[in-house]
mmCIF file of C-alpha atoms in Angstrom:
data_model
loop_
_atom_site.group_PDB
_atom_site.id
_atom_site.type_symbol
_atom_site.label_atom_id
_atom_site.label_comp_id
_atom_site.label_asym_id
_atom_site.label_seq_id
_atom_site.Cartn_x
_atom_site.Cartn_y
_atom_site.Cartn_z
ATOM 1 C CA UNK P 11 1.127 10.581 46.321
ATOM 2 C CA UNK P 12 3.368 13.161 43.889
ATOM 3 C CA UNK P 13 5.032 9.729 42.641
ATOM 4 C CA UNK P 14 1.133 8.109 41.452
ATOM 5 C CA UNK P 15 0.134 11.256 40.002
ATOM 6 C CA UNK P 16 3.140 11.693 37.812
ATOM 7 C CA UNK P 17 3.535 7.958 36.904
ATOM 8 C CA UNK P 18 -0.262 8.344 35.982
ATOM 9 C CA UNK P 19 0.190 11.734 33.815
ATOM 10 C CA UNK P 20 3.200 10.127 32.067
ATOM 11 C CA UNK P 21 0.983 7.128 31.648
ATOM 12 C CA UNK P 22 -1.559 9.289 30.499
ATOM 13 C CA UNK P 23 1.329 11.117 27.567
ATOM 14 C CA UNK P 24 2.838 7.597 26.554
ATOM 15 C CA UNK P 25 -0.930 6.413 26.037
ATOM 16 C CA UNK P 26 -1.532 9.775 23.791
ATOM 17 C CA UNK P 27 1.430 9.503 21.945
ATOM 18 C CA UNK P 28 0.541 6.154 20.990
ATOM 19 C CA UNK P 29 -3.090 6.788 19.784
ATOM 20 C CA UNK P 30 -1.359 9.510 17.742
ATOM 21 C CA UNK P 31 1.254 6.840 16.427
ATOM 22 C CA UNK P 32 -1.653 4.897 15.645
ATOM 23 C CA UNK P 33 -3.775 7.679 13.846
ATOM 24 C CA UNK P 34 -1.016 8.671 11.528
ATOM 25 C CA UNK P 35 -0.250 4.607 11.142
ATOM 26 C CA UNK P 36 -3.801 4.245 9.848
ATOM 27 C CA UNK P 37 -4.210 7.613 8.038
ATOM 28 C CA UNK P 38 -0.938 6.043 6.014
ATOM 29 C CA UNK P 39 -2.948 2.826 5.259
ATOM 30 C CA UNK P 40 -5.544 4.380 3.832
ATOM 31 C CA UNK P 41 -3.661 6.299 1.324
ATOM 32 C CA UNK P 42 -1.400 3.652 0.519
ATOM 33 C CA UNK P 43 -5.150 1.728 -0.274
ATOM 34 C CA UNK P 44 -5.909 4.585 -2.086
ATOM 35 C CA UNK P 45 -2.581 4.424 -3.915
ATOM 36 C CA UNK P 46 -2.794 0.744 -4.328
ATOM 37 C CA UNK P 47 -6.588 0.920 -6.420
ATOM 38 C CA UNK P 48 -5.135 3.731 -8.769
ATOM 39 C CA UNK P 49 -2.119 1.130 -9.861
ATOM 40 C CA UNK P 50 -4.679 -1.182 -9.873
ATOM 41 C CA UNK P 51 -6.729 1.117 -12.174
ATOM 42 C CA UNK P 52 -3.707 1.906 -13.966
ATOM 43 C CA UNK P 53 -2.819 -1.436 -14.587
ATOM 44 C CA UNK P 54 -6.607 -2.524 -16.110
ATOM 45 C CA UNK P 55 -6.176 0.585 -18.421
ATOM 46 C CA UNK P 56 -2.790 -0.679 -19.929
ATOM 47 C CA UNK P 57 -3.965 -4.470 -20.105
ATOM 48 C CA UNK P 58 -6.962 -2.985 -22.197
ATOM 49 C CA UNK P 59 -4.245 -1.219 -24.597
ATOM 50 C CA UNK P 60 -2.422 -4.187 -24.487
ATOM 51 C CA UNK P 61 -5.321 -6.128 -26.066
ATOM 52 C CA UNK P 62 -6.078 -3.572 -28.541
ATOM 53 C CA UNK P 63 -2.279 -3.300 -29.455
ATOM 54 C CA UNK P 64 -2.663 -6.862 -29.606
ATOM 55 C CA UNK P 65 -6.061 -6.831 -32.180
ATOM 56 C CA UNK P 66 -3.887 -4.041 -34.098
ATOM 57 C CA UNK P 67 -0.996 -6.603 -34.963
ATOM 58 C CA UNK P 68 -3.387 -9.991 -35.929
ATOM 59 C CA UNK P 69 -5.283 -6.818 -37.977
ATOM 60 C CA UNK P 70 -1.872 -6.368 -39.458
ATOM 61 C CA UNK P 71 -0.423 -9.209 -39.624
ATOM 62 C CA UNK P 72 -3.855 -10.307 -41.810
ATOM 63 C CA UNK P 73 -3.258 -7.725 -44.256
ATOM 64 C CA UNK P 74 0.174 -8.489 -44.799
ATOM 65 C CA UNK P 75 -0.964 -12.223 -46.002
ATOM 66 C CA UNK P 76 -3.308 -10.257 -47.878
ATOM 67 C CA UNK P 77 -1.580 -8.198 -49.323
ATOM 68 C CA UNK P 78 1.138 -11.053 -50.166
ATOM 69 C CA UNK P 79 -1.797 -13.047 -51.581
ATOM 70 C CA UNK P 80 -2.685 -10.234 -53.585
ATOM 71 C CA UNK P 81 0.942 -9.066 -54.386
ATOM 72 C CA UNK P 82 0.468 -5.414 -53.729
ATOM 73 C CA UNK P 83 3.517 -3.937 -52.863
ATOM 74 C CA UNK P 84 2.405 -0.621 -52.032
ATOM 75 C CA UNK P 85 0.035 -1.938 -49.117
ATOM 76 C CA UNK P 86 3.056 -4.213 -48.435
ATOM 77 C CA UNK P 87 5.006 -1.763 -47.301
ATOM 78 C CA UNK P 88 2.142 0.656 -45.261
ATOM 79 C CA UNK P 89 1.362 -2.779 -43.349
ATOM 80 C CA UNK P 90 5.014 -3.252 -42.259
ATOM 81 C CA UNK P 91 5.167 0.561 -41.123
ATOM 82 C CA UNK P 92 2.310 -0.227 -39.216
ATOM 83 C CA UNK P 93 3.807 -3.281 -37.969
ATOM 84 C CA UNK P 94 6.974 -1.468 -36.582
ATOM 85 C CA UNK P 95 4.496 1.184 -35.146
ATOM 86 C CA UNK P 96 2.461 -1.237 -33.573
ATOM 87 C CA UNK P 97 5.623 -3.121 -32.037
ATOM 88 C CA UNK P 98 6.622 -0.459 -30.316
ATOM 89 C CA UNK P 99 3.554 1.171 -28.746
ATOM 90 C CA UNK P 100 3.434 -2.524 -27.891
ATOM 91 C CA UNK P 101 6.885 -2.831 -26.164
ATOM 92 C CA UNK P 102 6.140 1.291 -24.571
ATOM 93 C CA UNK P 103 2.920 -1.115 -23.296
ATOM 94 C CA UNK P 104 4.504 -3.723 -22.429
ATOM 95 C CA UNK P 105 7.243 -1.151 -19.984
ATOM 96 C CA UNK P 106 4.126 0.686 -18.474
ATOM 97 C CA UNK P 107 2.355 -2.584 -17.478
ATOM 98 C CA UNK P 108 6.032 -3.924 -16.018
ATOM 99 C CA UNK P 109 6.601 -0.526 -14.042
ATOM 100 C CA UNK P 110 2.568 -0.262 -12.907
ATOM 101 C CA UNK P 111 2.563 -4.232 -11.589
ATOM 102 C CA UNK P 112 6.030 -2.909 -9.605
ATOM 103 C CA UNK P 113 4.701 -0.258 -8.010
ATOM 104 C CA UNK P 114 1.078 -1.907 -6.932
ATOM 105 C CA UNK P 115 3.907 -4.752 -5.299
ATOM 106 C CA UNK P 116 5.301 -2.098 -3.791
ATOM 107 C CA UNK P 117 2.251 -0.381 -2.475
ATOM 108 C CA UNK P 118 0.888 -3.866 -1.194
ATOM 109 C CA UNK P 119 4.328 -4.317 0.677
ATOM 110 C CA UNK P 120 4.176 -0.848 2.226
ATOM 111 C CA UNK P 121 0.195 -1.215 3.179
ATOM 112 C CA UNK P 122 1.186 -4.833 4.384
ATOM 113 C CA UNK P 123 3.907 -3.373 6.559
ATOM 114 C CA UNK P 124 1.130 -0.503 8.082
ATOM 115 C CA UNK P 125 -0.752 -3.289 8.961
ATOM 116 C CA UNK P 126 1.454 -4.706 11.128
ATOM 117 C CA UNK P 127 2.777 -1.284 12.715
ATOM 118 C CA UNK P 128 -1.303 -0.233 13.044
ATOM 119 C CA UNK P 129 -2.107 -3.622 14.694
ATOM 120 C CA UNK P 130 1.048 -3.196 17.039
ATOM 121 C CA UNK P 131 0.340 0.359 18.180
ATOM 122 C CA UNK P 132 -3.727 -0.774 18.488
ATOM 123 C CA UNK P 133 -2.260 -3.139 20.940
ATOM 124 C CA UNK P 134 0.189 -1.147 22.878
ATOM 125 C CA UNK P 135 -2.494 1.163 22.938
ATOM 126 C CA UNK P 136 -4.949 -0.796 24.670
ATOM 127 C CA UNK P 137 -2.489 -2.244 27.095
ATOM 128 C CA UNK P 138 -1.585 1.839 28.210
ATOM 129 C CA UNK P 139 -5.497 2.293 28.658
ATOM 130 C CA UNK P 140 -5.854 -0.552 30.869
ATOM 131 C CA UNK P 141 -2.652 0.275 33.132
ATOM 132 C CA UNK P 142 -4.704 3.558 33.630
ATOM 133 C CA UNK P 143 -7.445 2.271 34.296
ATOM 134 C CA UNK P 144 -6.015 0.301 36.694
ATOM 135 C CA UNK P 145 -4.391 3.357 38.261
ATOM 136 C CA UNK P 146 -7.801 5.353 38.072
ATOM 137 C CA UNK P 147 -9.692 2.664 40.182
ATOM 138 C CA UNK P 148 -8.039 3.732 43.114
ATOM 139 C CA UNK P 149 -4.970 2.339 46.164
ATOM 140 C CA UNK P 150 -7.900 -0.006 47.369
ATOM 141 C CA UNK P 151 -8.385 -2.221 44.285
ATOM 142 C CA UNK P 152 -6.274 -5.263 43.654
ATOM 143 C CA UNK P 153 -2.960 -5.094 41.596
ATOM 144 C CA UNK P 154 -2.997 -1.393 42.054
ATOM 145 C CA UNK P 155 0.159 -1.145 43.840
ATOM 146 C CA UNK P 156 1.597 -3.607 41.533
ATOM 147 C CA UNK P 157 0.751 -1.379 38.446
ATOM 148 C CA UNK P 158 2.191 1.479 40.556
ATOM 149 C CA UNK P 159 5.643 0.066 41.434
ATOM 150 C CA UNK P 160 6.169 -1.600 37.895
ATOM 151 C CA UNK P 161 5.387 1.691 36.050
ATOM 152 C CA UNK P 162 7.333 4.047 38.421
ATOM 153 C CA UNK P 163 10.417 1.404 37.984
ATOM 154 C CA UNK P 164 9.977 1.222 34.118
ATOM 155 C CA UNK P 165 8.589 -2.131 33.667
ATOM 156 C CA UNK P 166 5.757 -2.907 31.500
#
């Protein structure tokens, strides 16, 4: 009788430990999901300053005919500063909206991975409640011995 009781309180610990596992497993999804709609956030912001860095050069690259058209070489050359300027906050874009798309990849890999680990846990979970149950229904019920003797010799 000493032998059922501690098979069922170590059944009881392994079936703790797992909710636990699972807890923390899903506690980790969600702030990976959290994680995952600030890149996503992140990465709407920079395609919006990619499309105004984008305006910013056609702007630009209309004065310049203008100007060309015109032949004024002093707004010449304040188009082409702008120009460069506008290159490169388009290239620093252009780096931020690389490194943003990485990490949400990343995030979606990680929360993909939880999934799977949440999913497994969820089901080794449920398969520890019913071999207690089993063992809480009692010697006289069917399969209760079996449960008994393949828990006590560390099958599963």
């Amino acid at each position: 009788m000493d032998a059922v009781r501690f098979g069922m309180e170590k059944l009881r610990m392994e079936a703790n430990t797992n909710l636990l596992r699972s807890e923390e497993a899903e506690s980790k999804v969600k702030m990976l999901e959290q994680v995952a709609a600030q890149l996503q956030n992140r990465l709407a912001v920079l395609g919006d300053e990619l499309n105004e860095a984008k305006s910013n050069i056609h702007m630009a690259e209309t004065e310049m005919k203008m100007a060309d058209e015109n032949r004024t070489p002093v707004k010449h050359s304040g188009t082409v500063q702008k120009i460069l300027l506008l290159e490169r906050e388009l290239d620093q874009v252009k780096r931020n909206l690389k490194e943003s798309t990485e990490k949400l990849v990343q995030a979606d890999i990680r929360v993909a991975h939880l999934d799977i680990t949440v999913a497994r846990l969820v089901q080794e979970t449920n398969i520890w409640e019913k071999k207690c149950e089993v063992m809480t229904t009692g010697p006289d019920q069917p399969g209760f011995k079996r449960t008994i003797d393949s828990s006590l010799l560390g099958h599963h």
